[in-house]
Short mmCIF file of N, CA and C in Angstrom, two decimals:
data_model
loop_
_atom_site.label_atom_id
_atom_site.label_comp_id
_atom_site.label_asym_id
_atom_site.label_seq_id
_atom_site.Cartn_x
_atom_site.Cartn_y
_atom_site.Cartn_z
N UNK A 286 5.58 -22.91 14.85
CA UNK A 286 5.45 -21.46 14.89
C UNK A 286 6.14 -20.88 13.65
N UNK A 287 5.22 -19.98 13.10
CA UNK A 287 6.22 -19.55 11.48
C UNK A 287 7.24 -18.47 11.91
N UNK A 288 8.10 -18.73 10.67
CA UNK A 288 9.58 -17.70 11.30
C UNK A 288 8.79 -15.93 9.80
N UNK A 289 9.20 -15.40 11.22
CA UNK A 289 9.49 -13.86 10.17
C UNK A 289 10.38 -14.20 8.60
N UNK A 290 9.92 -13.78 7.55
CA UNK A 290 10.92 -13.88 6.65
C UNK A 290 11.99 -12.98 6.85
N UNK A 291 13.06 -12.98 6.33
CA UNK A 291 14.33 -11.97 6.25
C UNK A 291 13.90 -11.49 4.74
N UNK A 292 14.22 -9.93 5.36
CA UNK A 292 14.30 -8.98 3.91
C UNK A 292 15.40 -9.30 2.75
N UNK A 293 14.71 -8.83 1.96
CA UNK A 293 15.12 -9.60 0.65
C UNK A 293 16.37 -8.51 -0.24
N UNK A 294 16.02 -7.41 0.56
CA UNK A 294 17.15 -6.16 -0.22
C UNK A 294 18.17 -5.57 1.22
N UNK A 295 18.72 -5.33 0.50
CA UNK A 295 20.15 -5.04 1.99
C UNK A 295 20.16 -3.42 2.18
N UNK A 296 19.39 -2.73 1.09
CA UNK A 296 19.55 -1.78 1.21
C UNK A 296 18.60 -0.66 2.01
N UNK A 297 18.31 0.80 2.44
CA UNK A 297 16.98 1.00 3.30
C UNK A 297 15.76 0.63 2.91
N UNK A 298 14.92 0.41 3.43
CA UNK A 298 13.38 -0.10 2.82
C UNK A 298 13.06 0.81 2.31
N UNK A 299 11.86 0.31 1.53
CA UNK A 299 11.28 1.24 0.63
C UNK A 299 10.23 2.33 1.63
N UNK A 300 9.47 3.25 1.52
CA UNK A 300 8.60 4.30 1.62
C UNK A 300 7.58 4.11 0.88
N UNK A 301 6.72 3.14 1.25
CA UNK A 301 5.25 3.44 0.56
C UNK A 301 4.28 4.03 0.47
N UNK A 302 3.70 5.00 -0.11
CA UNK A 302 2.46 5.98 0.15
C UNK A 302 1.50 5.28 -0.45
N UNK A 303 0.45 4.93 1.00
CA UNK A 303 -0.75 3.94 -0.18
C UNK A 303 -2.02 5.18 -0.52
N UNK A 304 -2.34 4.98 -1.39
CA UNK A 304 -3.39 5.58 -1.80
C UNK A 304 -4.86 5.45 -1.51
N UNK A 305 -5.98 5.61 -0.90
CA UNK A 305 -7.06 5.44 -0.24
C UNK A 305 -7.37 4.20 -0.65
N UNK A 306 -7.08 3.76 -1.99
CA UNK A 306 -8.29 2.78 -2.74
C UNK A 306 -7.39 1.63 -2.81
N UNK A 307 -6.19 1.76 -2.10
CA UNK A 307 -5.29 0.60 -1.90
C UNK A 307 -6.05 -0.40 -0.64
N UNK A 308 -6.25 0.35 0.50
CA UNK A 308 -6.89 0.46 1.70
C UNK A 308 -8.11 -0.33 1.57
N UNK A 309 -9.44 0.40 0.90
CA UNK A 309 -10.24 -0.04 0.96
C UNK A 309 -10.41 -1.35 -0.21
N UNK A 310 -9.08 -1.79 -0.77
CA UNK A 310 -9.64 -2.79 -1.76
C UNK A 310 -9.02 -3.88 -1.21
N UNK A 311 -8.23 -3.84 -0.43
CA UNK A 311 -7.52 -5.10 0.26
C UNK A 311 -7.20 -4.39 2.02
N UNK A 312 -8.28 -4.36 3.05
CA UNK A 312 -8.09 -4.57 4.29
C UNK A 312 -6.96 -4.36 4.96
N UNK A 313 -6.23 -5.56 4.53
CA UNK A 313 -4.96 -6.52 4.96
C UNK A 313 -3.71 -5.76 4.72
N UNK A 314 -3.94 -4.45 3.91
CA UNK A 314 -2.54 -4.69 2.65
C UNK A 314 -1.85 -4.16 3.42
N UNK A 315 -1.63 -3.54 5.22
CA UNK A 315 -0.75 -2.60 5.74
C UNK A 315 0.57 -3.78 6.23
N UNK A 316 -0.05 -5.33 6.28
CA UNK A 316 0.84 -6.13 6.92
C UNK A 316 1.90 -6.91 5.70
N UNK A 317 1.49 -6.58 4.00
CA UNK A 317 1.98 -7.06 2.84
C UNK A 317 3.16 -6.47 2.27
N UNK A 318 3.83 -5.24 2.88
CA UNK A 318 4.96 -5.11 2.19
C UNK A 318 5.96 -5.31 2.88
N UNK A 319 6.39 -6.11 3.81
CA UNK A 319 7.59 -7.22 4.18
C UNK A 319 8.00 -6.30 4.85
N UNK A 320 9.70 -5.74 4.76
CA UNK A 320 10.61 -4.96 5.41
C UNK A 320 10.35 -3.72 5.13
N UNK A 321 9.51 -3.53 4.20
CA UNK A 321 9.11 -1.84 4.09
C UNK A 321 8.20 -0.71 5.13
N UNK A 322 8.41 0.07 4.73
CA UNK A 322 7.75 0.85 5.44
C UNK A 322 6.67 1.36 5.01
N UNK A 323 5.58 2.23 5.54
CA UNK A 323 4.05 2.80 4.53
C UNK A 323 3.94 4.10 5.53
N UNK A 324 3.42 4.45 4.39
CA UNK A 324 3.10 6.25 4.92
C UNK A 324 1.84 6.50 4.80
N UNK A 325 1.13 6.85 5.33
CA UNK A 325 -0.25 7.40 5.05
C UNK A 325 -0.50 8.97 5.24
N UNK A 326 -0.70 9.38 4.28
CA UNK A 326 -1.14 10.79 4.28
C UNK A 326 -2.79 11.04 5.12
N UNK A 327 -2.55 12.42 5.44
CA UNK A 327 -3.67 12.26 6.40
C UNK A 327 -5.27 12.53 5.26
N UNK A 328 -5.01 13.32 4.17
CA UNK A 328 -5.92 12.85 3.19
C UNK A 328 -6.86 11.54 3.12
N UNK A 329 -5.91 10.69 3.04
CA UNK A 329 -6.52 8.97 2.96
C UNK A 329 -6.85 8.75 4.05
N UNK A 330 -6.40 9.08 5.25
CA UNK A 330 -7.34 8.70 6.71
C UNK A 330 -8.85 9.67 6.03
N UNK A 331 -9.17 10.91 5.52
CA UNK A 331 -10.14 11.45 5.75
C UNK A 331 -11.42 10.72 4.29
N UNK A 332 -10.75 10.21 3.15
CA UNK A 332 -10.98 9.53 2.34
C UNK A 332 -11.94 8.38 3.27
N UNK A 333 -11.01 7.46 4.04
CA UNK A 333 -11.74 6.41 4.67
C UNK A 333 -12.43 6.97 5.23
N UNK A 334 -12.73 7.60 6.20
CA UNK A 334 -14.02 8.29 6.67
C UNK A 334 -15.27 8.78 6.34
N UNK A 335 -15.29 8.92 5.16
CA UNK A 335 -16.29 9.45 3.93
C UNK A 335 -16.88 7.91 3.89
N UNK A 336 -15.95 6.52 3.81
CA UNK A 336 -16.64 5.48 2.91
C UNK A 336 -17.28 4.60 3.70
N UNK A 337 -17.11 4.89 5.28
CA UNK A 337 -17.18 3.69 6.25
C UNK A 337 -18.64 3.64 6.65
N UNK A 338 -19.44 4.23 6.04
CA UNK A 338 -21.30 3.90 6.70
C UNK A 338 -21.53 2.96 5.19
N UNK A 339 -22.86 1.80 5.41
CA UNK A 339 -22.95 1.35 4.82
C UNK A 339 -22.44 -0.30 4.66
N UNK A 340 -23.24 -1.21 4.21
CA UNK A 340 -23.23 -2.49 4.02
C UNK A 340 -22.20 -3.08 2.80
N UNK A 341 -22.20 -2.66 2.23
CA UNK A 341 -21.07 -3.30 1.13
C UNK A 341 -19.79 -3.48 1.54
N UNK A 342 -18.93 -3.94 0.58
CA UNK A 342 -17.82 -4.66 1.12
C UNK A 342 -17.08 -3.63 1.27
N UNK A 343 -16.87 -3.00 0.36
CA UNK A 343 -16.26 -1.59 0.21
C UNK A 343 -15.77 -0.90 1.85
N UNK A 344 -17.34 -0.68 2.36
CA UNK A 344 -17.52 0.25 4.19
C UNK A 344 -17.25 -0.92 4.91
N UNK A 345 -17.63 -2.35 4.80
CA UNK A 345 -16.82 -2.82 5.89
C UNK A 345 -15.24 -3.23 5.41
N UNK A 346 -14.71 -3.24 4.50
CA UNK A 346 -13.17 -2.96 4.18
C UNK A 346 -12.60 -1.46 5.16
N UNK A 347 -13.23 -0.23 5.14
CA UNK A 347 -12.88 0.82 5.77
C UNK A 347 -13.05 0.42 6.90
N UNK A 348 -14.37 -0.36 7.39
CA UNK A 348 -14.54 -0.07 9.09
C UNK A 348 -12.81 -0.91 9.37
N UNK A 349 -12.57 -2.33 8.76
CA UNK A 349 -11.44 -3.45 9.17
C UNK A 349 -10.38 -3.25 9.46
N UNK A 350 -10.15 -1.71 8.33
CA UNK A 350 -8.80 -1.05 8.19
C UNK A 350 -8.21 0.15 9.22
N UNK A 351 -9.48 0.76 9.86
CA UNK A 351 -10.13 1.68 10.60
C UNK A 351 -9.28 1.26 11.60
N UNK A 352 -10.54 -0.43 11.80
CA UNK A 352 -9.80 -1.08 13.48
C UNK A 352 -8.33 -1.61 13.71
N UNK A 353 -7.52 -2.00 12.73
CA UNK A 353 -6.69 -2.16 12.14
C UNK A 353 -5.65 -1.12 12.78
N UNK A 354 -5.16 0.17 11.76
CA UNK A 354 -5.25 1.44 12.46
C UNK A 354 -4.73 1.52 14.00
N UNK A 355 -6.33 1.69 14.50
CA UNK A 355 -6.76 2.27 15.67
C UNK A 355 -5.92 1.24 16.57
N UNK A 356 -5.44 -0.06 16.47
CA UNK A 356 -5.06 -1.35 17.07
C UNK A 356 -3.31 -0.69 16.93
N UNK A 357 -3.38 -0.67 16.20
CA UNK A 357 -1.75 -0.23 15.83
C UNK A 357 -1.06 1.15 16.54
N UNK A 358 -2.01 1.99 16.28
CA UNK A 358 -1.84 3.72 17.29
C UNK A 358 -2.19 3.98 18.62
N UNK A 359 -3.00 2.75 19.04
CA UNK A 359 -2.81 2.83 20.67
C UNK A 359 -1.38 2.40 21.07
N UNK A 360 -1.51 3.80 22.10
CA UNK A 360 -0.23 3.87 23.08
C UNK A 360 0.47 4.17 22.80
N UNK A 361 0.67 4.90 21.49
CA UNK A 361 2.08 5.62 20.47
C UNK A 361 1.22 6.67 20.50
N UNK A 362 2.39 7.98 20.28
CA UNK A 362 2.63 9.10 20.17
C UNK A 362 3.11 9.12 18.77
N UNK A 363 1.90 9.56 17.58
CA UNK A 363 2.45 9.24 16.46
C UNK A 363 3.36 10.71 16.40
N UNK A 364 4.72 10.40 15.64
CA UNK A 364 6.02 11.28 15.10
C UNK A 364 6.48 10.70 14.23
N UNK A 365 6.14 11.82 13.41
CA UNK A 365 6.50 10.92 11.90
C UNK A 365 7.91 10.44 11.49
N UNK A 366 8.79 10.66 12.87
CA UNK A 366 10.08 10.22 12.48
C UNK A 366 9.64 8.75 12.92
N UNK A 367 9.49 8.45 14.24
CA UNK A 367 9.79 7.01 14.68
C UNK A 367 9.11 5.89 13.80
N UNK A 368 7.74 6.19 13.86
CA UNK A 368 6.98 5.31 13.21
C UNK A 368 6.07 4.04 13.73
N UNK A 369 5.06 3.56 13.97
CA UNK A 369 4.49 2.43 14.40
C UNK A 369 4.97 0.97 13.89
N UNK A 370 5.67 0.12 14.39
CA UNK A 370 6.25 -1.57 13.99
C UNK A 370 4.54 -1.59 13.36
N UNK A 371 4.75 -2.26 12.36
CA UNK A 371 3.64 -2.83 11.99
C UNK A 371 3.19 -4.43 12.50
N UNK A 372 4.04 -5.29 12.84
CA UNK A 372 4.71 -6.23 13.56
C UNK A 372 3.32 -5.89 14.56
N UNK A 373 3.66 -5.19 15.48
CA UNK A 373 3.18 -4.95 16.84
C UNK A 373 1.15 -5.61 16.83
N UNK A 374 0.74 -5.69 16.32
CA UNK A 374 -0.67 -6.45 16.24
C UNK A 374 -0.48 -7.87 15.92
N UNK A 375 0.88 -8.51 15.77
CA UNK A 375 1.15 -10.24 15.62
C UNK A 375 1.18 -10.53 14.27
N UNK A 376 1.20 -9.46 13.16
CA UNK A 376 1.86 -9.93 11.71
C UNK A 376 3.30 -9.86 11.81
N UNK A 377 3.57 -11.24 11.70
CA UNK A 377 5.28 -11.24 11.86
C UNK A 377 5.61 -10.79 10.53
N UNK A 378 4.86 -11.10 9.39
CA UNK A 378 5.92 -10.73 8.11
C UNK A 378 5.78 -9.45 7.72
N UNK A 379 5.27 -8.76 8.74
CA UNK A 379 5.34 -7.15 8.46
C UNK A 379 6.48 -6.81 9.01
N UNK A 380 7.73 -6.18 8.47
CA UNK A 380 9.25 -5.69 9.37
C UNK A 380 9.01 -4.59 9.02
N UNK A 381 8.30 -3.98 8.15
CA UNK A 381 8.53 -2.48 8.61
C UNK A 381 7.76 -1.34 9.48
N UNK A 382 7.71 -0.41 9.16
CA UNK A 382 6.72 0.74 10.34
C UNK A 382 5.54 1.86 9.80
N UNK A 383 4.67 1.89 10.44
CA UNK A 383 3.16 2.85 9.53
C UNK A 383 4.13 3.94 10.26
N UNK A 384 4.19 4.95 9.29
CA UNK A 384 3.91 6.66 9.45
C UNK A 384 2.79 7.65 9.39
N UNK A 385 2.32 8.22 9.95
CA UNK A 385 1.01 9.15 9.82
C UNK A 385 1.64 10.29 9.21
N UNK A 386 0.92 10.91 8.35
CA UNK A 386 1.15 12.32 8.20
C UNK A 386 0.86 13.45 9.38
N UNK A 387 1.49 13.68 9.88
CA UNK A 387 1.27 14.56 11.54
C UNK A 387 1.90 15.98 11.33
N UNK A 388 2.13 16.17 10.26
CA UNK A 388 2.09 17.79 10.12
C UNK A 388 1.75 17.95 8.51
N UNK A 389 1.98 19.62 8.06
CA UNK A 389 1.45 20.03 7.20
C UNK A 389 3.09 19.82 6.12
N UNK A 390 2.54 19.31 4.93
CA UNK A 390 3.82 19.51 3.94
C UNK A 390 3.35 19.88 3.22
N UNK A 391 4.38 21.07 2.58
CA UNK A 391 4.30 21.85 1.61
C UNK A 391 5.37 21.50 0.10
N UNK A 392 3.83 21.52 -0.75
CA UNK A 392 4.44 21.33 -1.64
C UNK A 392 4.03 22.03 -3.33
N UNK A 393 4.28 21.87 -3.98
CA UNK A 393 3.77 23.01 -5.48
C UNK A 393 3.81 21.45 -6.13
N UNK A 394 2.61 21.66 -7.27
CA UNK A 394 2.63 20.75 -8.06
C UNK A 394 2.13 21.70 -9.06
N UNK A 395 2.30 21.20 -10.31
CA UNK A 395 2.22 22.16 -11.76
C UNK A 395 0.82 22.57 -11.83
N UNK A 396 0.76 23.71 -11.88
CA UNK A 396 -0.61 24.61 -12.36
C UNK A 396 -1.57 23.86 -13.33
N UNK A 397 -1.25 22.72 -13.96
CA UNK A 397 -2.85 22.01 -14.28
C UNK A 397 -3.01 21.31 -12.89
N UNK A 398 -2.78 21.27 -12.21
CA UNK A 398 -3.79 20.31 -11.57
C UNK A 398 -3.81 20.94 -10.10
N UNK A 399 -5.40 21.05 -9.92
CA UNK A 399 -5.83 21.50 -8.82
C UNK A 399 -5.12 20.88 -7.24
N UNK A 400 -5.12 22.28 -6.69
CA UNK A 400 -4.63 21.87 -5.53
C UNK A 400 -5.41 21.19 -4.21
N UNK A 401 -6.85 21.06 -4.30
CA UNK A 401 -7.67 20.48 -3.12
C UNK A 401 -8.11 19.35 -3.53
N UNK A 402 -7.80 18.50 -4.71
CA UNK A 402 -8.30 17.16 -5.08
C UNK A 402 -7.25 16.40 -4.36
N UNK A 403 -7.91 15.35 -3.79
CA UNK A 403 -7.63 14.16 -3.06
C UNK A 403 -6.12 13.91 -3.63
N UNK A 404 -6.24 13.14 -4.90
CA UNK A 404 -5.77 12.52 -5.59
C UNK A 404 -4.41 13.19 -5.55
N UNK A 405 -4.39 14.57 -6.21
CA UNK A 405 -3.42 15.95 -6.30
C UNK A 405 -2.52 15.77 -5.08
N UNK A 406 -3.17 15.74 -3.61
CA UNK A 406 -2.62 16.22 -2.41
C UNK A 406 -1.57 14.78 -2.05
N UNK A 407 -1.84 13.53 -2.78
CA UNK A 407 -1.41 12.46 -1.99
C UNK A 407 0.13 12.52 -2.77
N UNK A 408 0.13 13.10 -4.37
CA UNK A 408 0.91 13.30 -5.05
C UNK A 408 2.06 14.23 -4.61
N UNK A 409 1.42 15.40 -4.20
CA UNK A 409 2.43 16.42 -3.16
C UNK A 409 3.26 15.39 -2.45
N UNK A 410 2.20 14.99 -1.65
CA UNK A 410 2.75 14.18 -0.55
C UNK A 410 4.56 13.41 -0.95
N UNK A 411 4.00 12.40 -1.90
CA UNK A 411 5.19 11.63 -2.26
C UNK A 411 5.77 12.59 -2.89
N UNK A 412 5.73 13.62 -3.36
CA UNK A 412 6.68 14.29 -4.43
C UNK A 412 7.66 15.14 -2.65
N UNK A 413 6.96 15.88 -1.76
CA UNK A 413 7.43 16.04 -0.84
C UNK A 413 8.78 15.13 -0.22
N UNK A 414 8.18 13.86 0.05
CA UNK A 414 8.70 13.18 0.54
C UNK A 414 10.25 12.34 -0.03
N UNK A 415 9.99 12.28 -1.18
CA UNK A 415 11.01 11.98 -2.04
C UNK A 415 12.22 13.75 -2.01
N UNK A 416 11.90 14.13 -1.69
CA UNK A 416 12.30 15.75 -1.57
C UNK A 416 13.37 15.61 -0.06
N UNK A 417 12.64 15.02 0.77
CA UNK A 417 12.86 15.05 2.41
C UNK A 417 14.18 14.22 2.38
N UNK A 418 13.87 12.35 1.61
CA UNK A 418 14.26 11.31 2.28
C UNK A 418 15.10 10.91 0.68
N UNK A 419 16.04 11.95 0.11
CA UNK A 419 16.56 11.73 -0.91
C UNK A 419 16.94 9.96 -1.12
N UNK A 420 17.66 9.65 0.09
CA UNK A 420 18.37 8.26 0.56
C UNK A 420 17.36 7.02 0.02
N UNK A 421 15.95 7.18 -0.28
CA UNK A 421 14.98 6.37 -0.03
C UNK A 421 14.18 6.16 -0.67
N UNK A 422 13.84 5.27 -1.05
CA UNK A 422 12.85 4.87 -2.66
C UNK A 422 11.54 5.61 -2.24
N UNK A 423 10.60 6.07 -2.45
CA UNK A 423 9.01 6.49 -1.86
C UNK A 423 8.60 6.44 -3.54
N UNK A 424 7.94 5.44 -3.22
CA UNK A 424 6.88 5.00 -4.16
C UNK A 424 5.18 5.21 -3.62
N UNK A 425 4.28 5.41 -4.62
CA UNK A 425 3.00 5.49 -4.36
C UNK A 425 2.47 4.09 -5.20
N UNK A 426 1.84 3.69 -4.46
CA UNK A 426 0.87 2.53 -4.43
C UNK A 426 -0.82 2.74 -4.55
N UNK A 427 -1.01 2.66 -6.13
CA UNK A 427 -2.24 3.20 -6.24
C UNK A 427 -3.14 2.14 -7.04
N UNK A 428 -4.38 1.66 -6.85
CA UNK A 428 -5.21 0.72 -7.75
C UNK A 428 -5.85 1.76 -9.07
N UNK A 429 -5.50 3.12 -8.77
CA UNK A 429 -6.28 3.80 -9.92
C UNK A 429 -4.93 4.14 -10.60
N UNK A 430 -5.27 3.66 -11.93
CA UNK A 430 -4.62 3.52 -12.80
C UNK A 430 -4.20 4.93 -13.85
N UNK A 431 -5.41 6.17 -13.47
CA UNK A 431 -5.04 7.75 -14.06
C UNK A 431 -4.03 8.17 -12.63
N UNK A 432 -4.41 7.82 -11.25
CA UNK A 432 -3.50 8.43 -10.74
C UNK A 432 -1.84 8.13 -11.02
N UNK A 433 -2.17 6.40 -11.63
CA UNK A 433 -0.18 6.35 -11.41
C UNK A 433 0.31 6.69 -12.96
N UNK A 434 -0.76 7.00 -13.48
CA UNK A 434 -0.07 7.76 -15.13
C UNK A 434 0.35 9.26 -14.67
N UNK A 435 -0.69 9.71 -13.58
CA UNK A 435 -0.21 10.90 -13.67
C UNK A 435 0.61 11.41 -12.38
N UNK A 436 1.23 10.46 -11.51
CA UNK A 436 2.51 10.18 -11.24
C UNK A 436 3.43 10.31 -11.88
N UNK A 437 3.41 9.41 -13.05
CA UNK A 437 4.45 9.08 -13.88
C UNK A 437 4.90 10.03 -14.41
N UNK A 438 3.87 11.04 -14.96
CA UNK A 438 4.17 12.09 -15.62
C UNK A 438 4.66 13.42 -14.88
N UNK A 439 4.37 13.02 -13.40
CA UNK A 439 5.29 14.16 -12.57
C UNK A 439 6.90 13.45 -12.23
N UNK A 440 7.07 12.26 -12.61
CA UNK A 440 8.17 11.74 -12.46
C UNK A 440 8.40 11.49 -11.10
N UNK A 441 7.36 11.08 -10.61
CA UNK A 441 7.37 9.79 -9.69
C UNK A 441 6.78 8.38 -9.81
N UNK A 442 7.81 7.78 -9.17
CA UNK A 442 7.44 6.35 -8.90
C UNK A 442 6.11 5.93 -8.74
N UNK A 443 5.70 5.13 -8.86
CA UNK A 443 3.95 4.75 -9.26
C UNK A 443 3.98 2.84 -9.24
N UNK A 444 3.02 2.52 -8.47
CA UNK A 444 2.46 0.82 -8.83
C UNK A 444 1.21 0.88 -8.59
N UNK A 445 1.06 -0.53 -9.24
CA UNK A 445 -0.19 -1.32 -8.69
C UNK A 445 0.00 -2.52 -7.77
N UNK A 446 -1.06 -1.96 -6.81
CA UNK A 446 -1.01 -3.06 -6.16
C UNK A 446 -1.40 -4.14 -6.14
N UNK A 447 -0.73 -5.43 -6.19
CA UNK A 447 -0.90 -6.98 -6.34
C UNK A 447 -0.45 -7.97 -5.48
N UNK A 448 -0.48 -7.41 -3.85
CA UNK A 448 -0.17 -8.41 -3.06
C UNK A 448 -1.53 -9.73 -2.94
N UNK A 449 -2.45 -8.87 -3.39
CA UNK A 449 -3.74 -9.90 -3.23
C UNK A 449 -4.19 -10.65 -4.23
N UNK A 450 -3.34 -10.83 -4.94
CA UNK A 450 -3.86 -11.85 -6.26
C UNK A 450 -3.51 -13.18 -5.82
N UNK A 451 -4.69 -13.85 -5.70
CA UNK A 451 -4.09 -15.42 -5.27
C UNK A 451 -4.19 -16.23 -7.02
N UNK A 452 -3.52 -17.53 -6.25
CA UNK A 452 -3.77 -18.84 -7.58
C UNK A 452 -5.18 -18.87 -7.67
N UNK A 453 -5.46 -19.02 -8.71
CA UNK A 453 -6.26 -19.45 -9.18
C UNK A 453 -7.23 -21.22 -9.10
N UNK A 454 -7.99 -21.45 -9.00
CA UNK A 454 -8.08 -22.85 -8.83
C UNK A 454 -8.03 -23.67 -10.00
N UNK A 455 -8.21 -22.61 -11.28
CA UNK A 455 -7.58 -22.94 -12.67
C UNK A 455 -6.56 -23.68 -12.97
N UNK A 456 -6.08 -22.93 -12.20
CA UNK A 456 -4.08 -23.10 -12.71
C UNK A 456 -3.82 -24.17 -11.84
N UNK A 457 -4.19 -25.08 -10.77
CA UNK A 457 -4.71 -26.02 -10.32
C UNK A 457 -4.61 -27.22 -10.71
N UNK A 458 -5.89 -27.23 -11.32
CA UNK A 458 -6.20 -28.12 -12.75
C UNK A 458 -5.88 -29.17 -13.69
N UNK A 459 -5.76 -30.18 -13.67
CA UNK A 459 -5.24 -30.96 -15.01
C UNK A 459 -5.29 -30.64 -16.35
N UNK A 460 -4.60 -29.95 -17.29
CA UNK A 460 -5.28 -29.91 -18.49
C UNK A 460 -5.96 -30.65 -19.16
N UNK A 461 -5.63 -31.80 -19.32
CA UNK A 461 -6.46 -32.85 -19.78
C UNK A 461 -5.43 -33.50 -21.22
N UNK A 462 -4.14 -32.23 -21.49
CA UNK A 462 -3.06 -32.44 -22.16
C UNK A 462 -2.15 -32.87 -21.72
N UNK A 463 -1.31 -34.12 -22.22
CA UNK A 463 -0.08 -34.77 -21.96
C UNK A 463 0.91 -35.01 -23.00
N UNK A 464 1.70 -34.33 -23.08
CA UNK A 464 2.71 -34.40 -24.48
C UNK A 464 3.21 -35.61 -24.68
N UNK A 465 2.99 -36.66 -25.79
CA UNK A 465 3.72 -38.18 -25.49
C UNK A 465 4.89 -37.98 -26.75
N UNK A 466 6.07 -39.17 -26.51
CA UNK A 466 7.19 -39.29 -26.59
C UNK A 466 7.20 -38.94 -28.67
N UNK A 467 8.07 -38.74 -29.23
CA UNK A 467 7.89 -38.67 -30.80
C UNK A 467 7.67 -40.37 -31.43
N UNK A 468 8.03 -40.67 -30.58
CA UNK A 468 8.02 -42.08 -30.96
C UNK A 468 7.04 -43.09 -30.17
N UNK A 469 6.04 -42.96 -29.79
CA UNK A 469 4.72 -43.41 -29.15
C UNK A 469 4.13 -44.29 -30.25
N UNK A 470 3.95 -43.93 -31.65
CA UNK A 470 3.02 -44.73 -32.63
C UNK A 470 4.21 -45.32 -33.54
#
């Protein structure tokens, strides 16, 4: 039977805000950040909703994540203090807890950038939140690469996500190179 890993930092977990396209590009990714915690803005629940009709991998990534979800929020009373164990569906190496966005946060972001774009609102979000939970890293976790520039440039925290990069079968491989001794000939 595999053991839970132990967290790797002593200090509070991190606050992750994933970004819609985190979701739909890796399924899985709510059980990948160890002792941390993840936030979902209610934006990105309405994001997935838009993508889930349809045959490509893309809509059944939304439907997986959907059921996923829906598996996790039965029988909780989501409050965005307590939080859902992510644990609780049988990923042991998940230690931390999903948050829903369950009320309205208010927030101002600089007059270029519109206030009803997706993208804009998830930014509030973490800029909010980092506002709330001074104590607490809240990073956004985004695969689009203009949103975490323009994170950056509001002076928040910003990644990409790379829990899903496996080995390669390359790297595998024999080269077919063997370095021999200086003194071989």
């Amino acid at each position: 039977e595999p053991k839970a890993r132990k967290p790797r930092g002593t200090g509070p977990a991190k606050l992750f805000v994933l970004d819609t396209n985190v979701l739909m590009h890796d399924p899985t990714c709510l059980f990948r950040f160890e002792e941390h915690d993840i936030y979902l803005p209610m934006i990105t629940l309405e994001e997935l909703d838009g993508h889930k009709k349809g045959m490509s991998e893309v809509s059944r990534n939304v439907r997986q994540v959907s059921r996923e979800l829906d598996a996790l929020a039965e029988g909780h009373v989501l409050s965005p203090q307590d939080g859902i164990p992510l644990a609780k569906t049988g990923h042991r190496d998940a230690g931390g807890k999903l948050h829903f966005q369950t009320a309205l946060l208010e927030f101002k972001l600089p007059p270029g950038l519109p206030q009803g774009k997706a993208d804009n609102q998830i930014l509030g979000v973490v800029q909010t939140l980092r506002e709330q939970f001074p104590q607490r890293d809240v990073v956004l976790v985004s695969k689009d690469i203009n949103m975490r520039i323009k994170a950056r440039a509001l002076g928040l925290p910003a990644e990409d996500y790379f829990n899903d990069k496996t080995l390669e079968d390359g790297d595998l491989l024999y080269t077919g190179v063997l370095p021999l001794p200086a003194d071989f000939w």
